[in-house]
Amino acid sequence: MAPLAEPNIITLEIVCGVPRAPGDPYTNEPELQVINLLNVRGFAVQYPDGWTPQFPSMKNGGLWADSALAAGRQLIAGEFGNVTETMTLTASSATIANRLYLKSQLLAFARRAKTFHTDWNEQQPVYLKWHAPDAPCPQYALIYNIDVAEENDAFDVQPVDIMVITIEREPAWRMGVPPGGNPIEWTYFSRNMQRGVDYQYDDMQLDSTASLVTGTANNRHEWTYNAGNPVVAASSKNYVEIPADRIPGDAPALVCAAIRWTGSTPLRRLLMWQSSKELSGVDQIAGTPMASGYIMNAVDMGGGGTPTAGAAATGVNNTAAGPTKQYMGIGLGGLGSVITLTSGDNAGSLNFWWRQLARGRFAVYVRARQTAGAAGDVRLKVTAEEISGPGTFNAAQVVGQFVNIPVTTNVGDYAFVYAGQFTVPFEAKSHVGIDGRGLFLKKYVVNGAIDFRFTFRFENFNAAARTVHMLDAIIVPMDEAFAEFRYDTFTSSAAEQIIVMDNTGYLSRGKPDDIVMRNENSTFNDLFPTNTMEQRGNMPTLLPRTAQRLYFLNAKGGAGSEIISRPNDDMTISVNIVPRCYGVAAL
Amino acid sequence: MSGVLHTLNLYQKPKLGSGFLTRYPVFGYKHRILAMGGFDTASCQLAVDRKVGEQAIEQWIGNRVAVYAQNAAIPIWEGLISRIIWKSGAAVFTASIDEMFNKVRVTYSQRNATPNTQLTTPVSNTTSQGIFGIKEGNIDSYGNNSTSADITAKTTLANRYLATRAYPKVSTAFGSSSANDLLSVEMVGFYKTLEWETLDPGALAGAATPSAWFGFWFVTAGASRFSNLATFFDNTDQTQIATNATFNYIPASGQTYWNNVIAATDPGDGTNRYVAAMTPTDPNTGTRRLYYQPANTAVEYTLSTRRDVGRVRTVYGAPVPPWEVRPDRSVRVMDVLTGWNLTGDDPREFYTEAVNYDAESQTVSLQSADNIELEGALQLDNYLKPIGTRFGPAPRTVY
């Protein structure tokens, strides 16, 4: 439900501090300090010369590749820089003492704005708050610097002072939630809930079931069997969907994602990635729907429950009658024995992938385990191929490196095996056909030929026979956002943990930064503080007005020092956002 | 927009564990990767406050770092912090591991000894070694014609060096304050730690194939053997040491382990070039390993002089992000000398010895054997450095 537009409020303030949670009887947050810039008896920005809001522009004009030998030039990279706002303030208080006090307060805010970014002791952000005429909500921007210039002579006895202030602020405005503010307040605002009336301090947990988007992310992705045809319906999925209408604004939204995890051992690895690419399309031959995901498996892993073997490596596991099967058992003979599994092959042991649906730059993982021996006895090599003909395949190929398959103690405990990175399609961002119909997506299958495939080659480098259990293959698109979070520094027997990944600034007191924290035992989640986790890569920001998905996969402590992943270790996901805009906020 | 934020993950010193400490966005990031060695050097600046600047000077030297961009599984570069430069107002503090030695011995020549070149028993600061790992210093001392060596004097010399150099050294300078005072961090790759120890051939005599030596040098612990063991890489993992039995190699006394690796690698197999380097940390095992294998001369990158100038692409035409460009593969320039087919090396193709990446300009330079930079002129990657028409050091005697 779209929030009601606020009554005709116009606000322009410089604020220092983080808002208190409404109704909190024992808050440690100090009162907000505010300078009102629309106070005709104090400071006022007055039309027509007061303030013209600026938009951000590319820093230094962007980074370009240019050559006298080539026509035009190519944009390599470009990010928005901070925005410089210039305001003319008129201080027209009746008494000189009052005007002097206001100027002194302004200069104090200028100092605090700088020290928030440079000194450890200052923990209160300074930001601009602007509620434009007819805007649905106030908008905020973190301030980096304020310069103040006096326009009047020191001995001018006129009762009006004019100052020009120059404010350097962050490139995008935050809609509805100030820097350091709790992003769940945007969620409540979007539901027309009033602060302090409809929600209070004890409704503000980051993993609240009232979050903007909630759902369960399975630790697997299964498909409903479709009689050997391309799958179309997921029976489990490792992502939550963010509808387009939940992300207003015109700048990428900041994200706070919380994961509630139930497990007997602590979560040690969490992969999180973002994708706005389409997951399904229409077969251009017959018009039937086709779907694809980022996890390739034998379609049905039996709900991720009891780990029992599927049929032999090249057999078919994706049958309607196979709900109790989970992994593919790969039995290798002695030294030099090789077994390959291929996506979308004639036996249909693994679901299909197409270049247009599975497009992007990917980190490829395989969840697999070796049942005995030592890591490195069996090695895996992944090959990506683009196919342009049936029968003897005409394939363009990219070959990865051999990686070791770890040994794990227990059946059903799979290791995350990183197998390299690939770009699909090989040549461009999208797969366009020479049939002249634009984006190419055809279900033509002859002798298992399908326009793109991964081959997983398992080879035994040991004299003794070896067995591998392969659960699935995961392609993680890293071209939108891909982050890994790790926690290795202790052991825990807590039944539940909460992990919060935040780039809204709530956990960093407003500083633009990625922070990830965890604590144990959700029974006490509001009684115990959190510990930081290691983050590799960058957290996502959500594209405005675009449907997208946030994906999750986890691994935990296994027997001994193993780090293993089980397909039935589901996660409860709660997502809140701070939408952003470059101009005036609009829903 | 298209920028990919580069971040630096800081960890404990490898000798103290690999615990994660903190993470920073990097500014002015550059790195260099070599076909022979792997991750070589990197530098960047961090925007930190005074408290962190002081902490960096005090605690960060020798810490492990990894720089991530788009792929959270594999860093674009990793190694150890070798130097911190911190500007605080007008004062510039520099702390570095370059002049630190916590194990010192003296090399000298003695007429009546066998062999003539002698090494003193090394002296060690085990406390420093317990923090940073072992970093040897070798003092080339004067020889004498006496029948008895002045061991006491030489050992005293070694002890003096040890006493004053067992920990990272700090220096200061004063100048004008800058508006852009960031913390500068310089880093070296893990293969550089193989320059920290001197191979004592007394424990390993005779000749063996290059492949065999990698096992002899690094796997077995013991007196006068490789002592950093598994501190910086998995010394027992020989899975990427290729078999090369085309010649026997005798290690060079008093040279570092890395110099011996270079010397054993230089001949290749008589036909093919071989390379040796340290792998990135394997995301599956959490360890690094040393590899020795034939150079990869397959063309994997393409360049163009007229279209999308400066961008490295795959052979299929897809752009390769500049931070992911790697050496030890060949490059072909696609739009020059079209149709060339004469004898000799194809001038359109070259094997990449080194890659330099600059994040701020998003450029990458690829260097072949004709390396026009200083390192190429000094031929620092070669063990034997012949005098040529170009500037280079005098030939060295292998002994």
mmCIF file of N, CA and C in Angstrom, chain B residues 331-396:
data_model
loop_
_atom_site.group_PDB
_atom_site.id
_atom_site.type_symbol
_atom_site.label_atom_id
_atom_site.label_comp_id
_atom_site.label_asym_id
_atom_site.label_seq_id
_atom_site.Cartn_x
_atom_site.Cartn_y
_atom_site.Cartn_z
ATOM 1 N N VAL B 331 49.311 -12.812 -25.378
ATOM 2 C CA VAL B 331 48.383 -11.791 -25.836
ATOM 3 C C VAL B 331 48.563 -11.629 -27.333
ATOM 4 N N ARG B 332 47.487 -11.415 -28.050
ATOM 5 C CA ARG B 332 47.572 -11.152 -29.484
ATOM 6 C C ARG B 332 46.925 -9.801 -29.769
ATOM 7 N N VAL B 333 47.638 -8.979 -30.530
ATOM 8 C CA VAL B 333 47.069 -7.713 -30.988
ATOM 9 C C VAL B 333 46.324 -7.994 -32.286
ATOM 10 N N MET B 334 45.048 -7.667 -32.320
ATOM 11 C CA MET B 334 44.185 -8.205 -33.373
ATOM 12 C C MET B 334 44.175 -7.390 -34.654
ATOM 13 N N ASP B 335 44.511 -6.122 -34.574
ATOM 14 C CA ASP B 335 44.283 -5.295 -35.759
ATOM 15 C C ASP B 335 45.570 -4.691 -36.320
ATOM 16 N N VAL B 336 46.667 -5.420 -36.183
ATOM 17 C CA VAL B 336 47.899 -5.005 -36.862
ATOM 18 C C VAL B 336 48.434 -6.219 -37.623
ATOM 19 N N LEU B 337 49.153 -5.936 -38.704
ATOM 20 C CA LEU B 337 49.794 -6.995 -39.475
ATOM 21 C C LEU B 337 48.832 -8.129 -39.773
ATOM 22 N N THR B 338 47.655 -7.771 -40.188
ATOM 23 C CA THR B 338 46.659 -8.791 -40.487
ATOM 24 C C THR B 338 47.195 -9.708 -41.583
ATOM 25 N N GLY B 339 47.131 -11.028 -41.330
ATOM 26 C CA GLY B 339 47.588 -11.990 -42.319
ATOM 27 C C GLY B 339 49.075 -12.311 -42.252
ATOM 28 N N TRP B 340 49.780 -11.757 -41.290
ATOM 29 C CA TRP B 340 51.218 -12.009 -41.186
ATOM 30 C C TRP B 340 51.479 -13.494 -41.086
ATOM 31 N N ASN B 341 52.528 -13.975 -41.784
ATOM 32 C CA ASN B 341 52.829 -15.405 -41.748
ATOM 33 C C ASN B 341 54.269 -15.657 -42.178
ATOM 34 N N LEU B 342 55.218 -14.931 -41.570
ATOM 35 C CA LEU B 342 56.616 -15.124 -41.912
ATOM 36 C C LEU B 342 57.291 -15.998 -40.858
ATOM 37 N N THR B 343 58.552 -16.300 -41.070
ATOM 38 C CA THR B 343 59.290 -17.083 -40.072
ATOM 39 C C THR B 343 59.645 -16.189 -38.887
ATOM 40 N N GLY B 344 59.908 -16.850 -37.777
ATOM 41 C CA GLY B 344 60.257 -16.080 -36.584
ATOM 42 C C GLY B 344 59.044 -15.882 -35.700
ATOM 43 N N ASP B 345 59.273 -15.181 -34.613
ATOM 44 C CA ASP B 345 58.186 -14.937 -33.669
ATOM 45 C C ASP B 345 57.142 -14.030 -34.288
ATOM 46 N N ASP B 346 55.902 -14.358 -34.053
ATOM 47 C CA ASP B 346 54.805 -13.528 -34.544
ATOM 48 C C ASP B 346 54.824 -12.206 -33.770
ATOM 49 N N PRO B 347 55.057 -11.093 -34.463
ATOM 50 C CA PRO B 347 55.141 -9.811 -33.732
ATOM 51 C C PRO B 347 53.819 -9.371 -33.138
ATOM 52 N N ARG B 348 52.735 -10.043 -33.508
ATOM 53 C CA ARG B 348 51.436 -9.666 -32.961
ATOM 54 C C ARG B 348 51.179 -10.317 -31.602
ATOM 55 N N GLU B 349 52.007 -11.280 -31.255
ATOM 56 C CA GLU B 349 51.760 -12.033 -30.029
ATOM 57 C C GLU B 349 52.952 -11.890 -29.093
ATOM 58 N N PHE B 350 52.670 -11.857 -27.833
ATOM 59 C CA PHE B 350 53.750 -11.876 -26.860
ATOM 60 C C PHE B 350 53.281 -12.567 -25.589
ATOM 61 N N TYR B 351 54.238 -13.162 -24.930
ATOM 62 C CA TYR B 351 53.986 -13.818 -23.646
ATOM 63 C C TYR B 351 54.093 -12.757 -22.558
ATOM 64 N N THR B 352 53.133 -12.754 -21.648
ATOM 65 C CA THR B 352 53.073 -11.717 -20.616
ATOM 66 C C THR B 352 53.891 -12.127 -19.417
ATOM 67 N N GLU B 353 54.954 -11.379 -19.168
ATOM 68 C CA GLU B 353 55.797 -11.641 -17.998
ATOM 69 C C GLU B 353 55.263 -10.934 -16.762
ATOM 70 N N ALA B 354 54.693 -9.765 -16.984
ATOM 71 C CA ALA B 354 54.272 -8.964 -15.832
ATOM 72 C C ALA B 354 53.055 -8.145 -16.211
ATOM 73 N N VAL B 355 52.236 -7.897 -15.222
ATOM 74 C CA VAL B 355 51.038 -7.085 -15.401
ATOM 75 C C VAL B 355 51.052 -6.004 -14.322
ATOM 76 N N ASN B 356 50.847 -4.764 -14.750
ATOM 77 C CA ASN B 356 50.709 -3.651 -13.803
ATOM 78 C C ASN B 356 49.306 -3.087 -13.919
ATOM 79 N N TYR B 357 48.629 -2.968 -12.799
ATOM 80 C CA TYR B 357 47.247 -2.471 -12.809
ATOM 81 C C TYR B 357 47.156 -1.207 -11.959
ATOM 82 N N ASP B 358 46.436 -0.223 -12.490
ATOM 83 C CA ASP B 358 46.193 1.027 -11.763
ATOM 84 C C ASP B 358 44.690 1.212 -11.664
ATOM 85 N N ALA B 359 44.170 1.160 -10.461
ATOM 86 C CA ALA B 359 42.720 1.197 -10.289
ATOM 87 C C ALA B 359 42.133 2.558 -10.646
ATOM 88 N N GLU B 360 42.835 3.633 -10.324
ATOM 89 C CA GLU B 360 42.236 4.956 -10.530
ATOM 90 C C GLU B 360 42.057 5.266 -12.005
ATOM 91 N N SER B 361 42.964 4.803 -12.832
ATOM 92 C CA SER B 361 42.829 5.035 -14.271
ATOM 93 C C SER B 361 42.237 3.825 -14.979
ATOM 94 N N GLN B 362 42.019 2.733 -14.213
ATOM 95 C CA GLN B 362 41.466 1.493 -14.772
ATOM 96 C C GLN B 362 42.286 1.027 -15.976
ATOM 97 N N THR B 363 43.596 1.184 -15.867
ATOM 98 C CA THR B 363 44.464 0.739 -16.954
ATOM 99 C C THR B 363 45.324 -0.410 -16.471
ATOM 100 N N VAL B 364 45.719 -1.214 -17.422
ATOM 101 C CA VAL B 364 46.623 -2.317 -17.103
ATOM 102 C C VAL B 364 47.684 -2.355 -18.193
ATOM 103 N N SER B 365 48.934 -2.494 -17.786
ATOM 104 C CA SER B 365 49.992 -2.610 -18.782
ATOM 105 C C SER B 365 50.528 -4.037 -18.727
ATOM 106 N N LEU B 366 50.759 -4.573 -19.888
ATOM 107 C CA LEU B 366 51.237 -5.949 -20.022
ATOM 108 C C LEU B 366 52.664 -5.900 -20.529
ATOM 109 N N GLN B 367 53.564 -6.545 -19.801
ATOM 110 C CA GLN B 367 54.974 -6.507 -20.203
ATOM 111 C C GLN B 367 55.442 -7.887 -20.608
ATOM 112 N N SER B 368 56.226 -7.888 -21.668
ATOM 113 C CA SER B 368 56.791 -9.138 -22.142
ATOM 114 C C SER B 368 58.261 -9.177 -21.741
ATOM 115 N N ALA B 369 59.031 -10.060 -22.365
ATOM 116 C CA ALA B 369 60.448 -10.156 -22.044
ATOM 117 C C ALA B 369 61.172 -8.853 -22.342
ATOM 118 N N ASP B 370 60.694 -8.077 -23.289
ATOM 119 C CA ASP B 370 61.292 -6.782 -23.559
ATOM 120 C C ASP B 370 60.656 -5.768 -22.630
ATOM 121 N N ASN B 371 61.002 -5.900 -21.365
ATOM 122 C CA ASN B 371 60.395 -5.059 -20.339
ATOM 123 C C ASN B 371 61.140 -3.749 -20.260
ATOM 124 N N ILE B 372 60.435 -2.671 -20.560
ATOM 125 C CA ILE B 372 61.116 -1.375 -20.635
ATOM 126 C C ILE B 372 61.182 -0.683 -19.287
ATOM 127 N N GLU B 373 60.641 -1.314 -18.255
ATOM 128 C CA GLU B 373 60.685 -0.669 -16.941
ATOM 129 C C GLU B 373 61.997 -0.997 -16.243
ATOM 130 N N LEU B 374 62.180 -0.383 -15.100
ATOM 131 C CA LEU B 374 63.458 -0.512 -14.402
ATOM 132 C C LEU B 374 63.763 -1.970 -14.057
ATOM 133 N N GLU B 375 62.734 -2.685 -13.614
ATOM 134 C CA GLU B 375 62.981 -4.081 -13.238
ATOM 135 C C GLU B 375 63.458 -4.882 -14.423
ATOM 136 N N GLY B 376 62.916 -4.538 -15.615
ATOM 137 C CA GLY B 376 63.357 -5.246 -16.802
ATOM 138 C C GLY B 376 64.790 -4.895 -17.151
ATOM 139 N N ALA B 377 65.125 -3.601 -17.044
ATOM 140 C CA ALA B 377 66.486 -3.189 -17.369
ATOM 141 C C ALA B 377 67.485 -3.860 -16.443
ATOM 142 N N LEU B 378 67.120 -4.007 -15.190
ATOM 143 C CA LEU B 378 68.035 -4.646 -14.234
ATOM 144 C C LEU B 378 67.911 -6.157 -14.274
ATOM 145 N N GLN B 379 66.979 -6.656 -15.055
ATOM 146 C CA GLN B 379 66.815 -8.103 -15.236
ATOM 147 C C GLN B 379 66.692 -8.797 -13.894
ATOM 148 N N LEU B 380 65.878 -8.242 -13.048
ATOM 149 C CA LEU B 380 65.772 -8.747 -11.694
ATOM 150 C C LEU B 380 65.134 -10.117 -11.626
ATOM 151 N N ASP B 381 64.406 -10.507 -12.685
ATOM 152 C CA ASP B 381 63.760 -11.808 -12.656
ATOM 153 C C ASP B 381 64.665 -12.904 -13.182
ATOM 154 N N ASN B 382 65.835 -12.555 -13.661
ATOM 155 C CA ASN B 382 66.763 -13.577 -14.151
ATOM 156 C C ASN B 382 67.832 -13.829 -13.111
ATOM 157 N N TYR B 383 68.265 -15.063 -13.058
ATOM 158 C CA TYR B 383 69.320 -15.376 -12.102
ATOM 159 C C TYR B 383 70.683 -14.982 -12.661
ATOM 160 N N LEU B 384 70.890 -15.287 -13.921
ATOM 161 C CA LEU B 384 72.149 -14.908 -14.562
ATOM 162 C C LEU B 384 71.886 -13.666 -15.396
ATOM 163 N N LYS B 385 72.674 -12.651 -15.217
ATOM 164 C CA LYS B 385 72.383 -11.367 -15.865
ATOM 165 C C LYS B 385 73.566 -10.992 -16.753
ATOM 166 N N PRO B 386 73.469 -11.335 -18.018
ATOM 167 C CA PRO B 386 74.600 -11.050 -18.909
ATOM 168 C C PRO B 386 74.745 -9.553 -19.164
ATOM 169 N N ILE B 387 75.979 -9.136 -19.377
ATOM 170 C CA ILE B 387 76.187 -7.752 -19.782
ATOM 171 C C ILE B 387 75.694 -7.620 -21.212
ATOM 172 N N GLY B 388 74.907 -6.626 -21.443
ATOM 173 C CA GLY B 388 74.435 -6.402 -22.803
ATOM 174 C C GLY B 388 74.596 -4.948 -23.165
ATOM 175 N N THR B 389 74.012 -4.556 -24.260
ATOM 176 C CA THR B 389 74.104 -3.160 -24.654
ATOM 177 C C THR B 389 73.204 -2.293 -23.778
ATOM 178 N N ARG B 390 72.244 -2.914 -23.126
ATOM 179 C CA ARG B 390 71.395 -2.166 -22.209
ATOM 180 C C ARG B 390 71.990 -2.155 -20.823
ATOM 181 N N PHE B 391 71.559 -1.270 -20.033
ATOM 182 C CA PHE B 391 72.027 -1.170 -18.651
ATOM 183 C C PHE B 391 71.684 -2.442 -17.896
ATOM 184 N N GLY B 392 72.580 -2.951 -17.139
ATOM 185 C CA GLY B 392 72.321 -4.128 -16.330
ATOM 186 C C GLY B 392 73.475 -4.349 -15.385
ATOM 187 N N PRO B 393 73.273 -5.111 -14.328
ATOM 188 C CA PRO B 393 74.350 -5.341 -13.377
ATOM 189 C C PRO B 393 75.412 -6.253 -13.967
ATOM 190 N N ALA B 394 76.575 -6.237 -13.333
ATOM 191 C CA ALA B 394 77.669 -7.087 -13.793
ATOM 192 C C ALA B 394 77.298 -8.546 -13.571
ATOM 193 N N PRO B 395 77.893 -9.416 -14.350
ATOM 194 C CA PRO B 395 77.570 -10.835 -14.152
ATOM 195 C C PRO B 395 77.984 -11.296 -12.768
ATOM 196 N N ARG B 396 77.243 -12.219 -12.235
ATOM 197 C CA ARG B 396 77.535 -12.710 -10.900
ATOM 198 C C ARG B 396 78.092 -14.109 -11.013
#
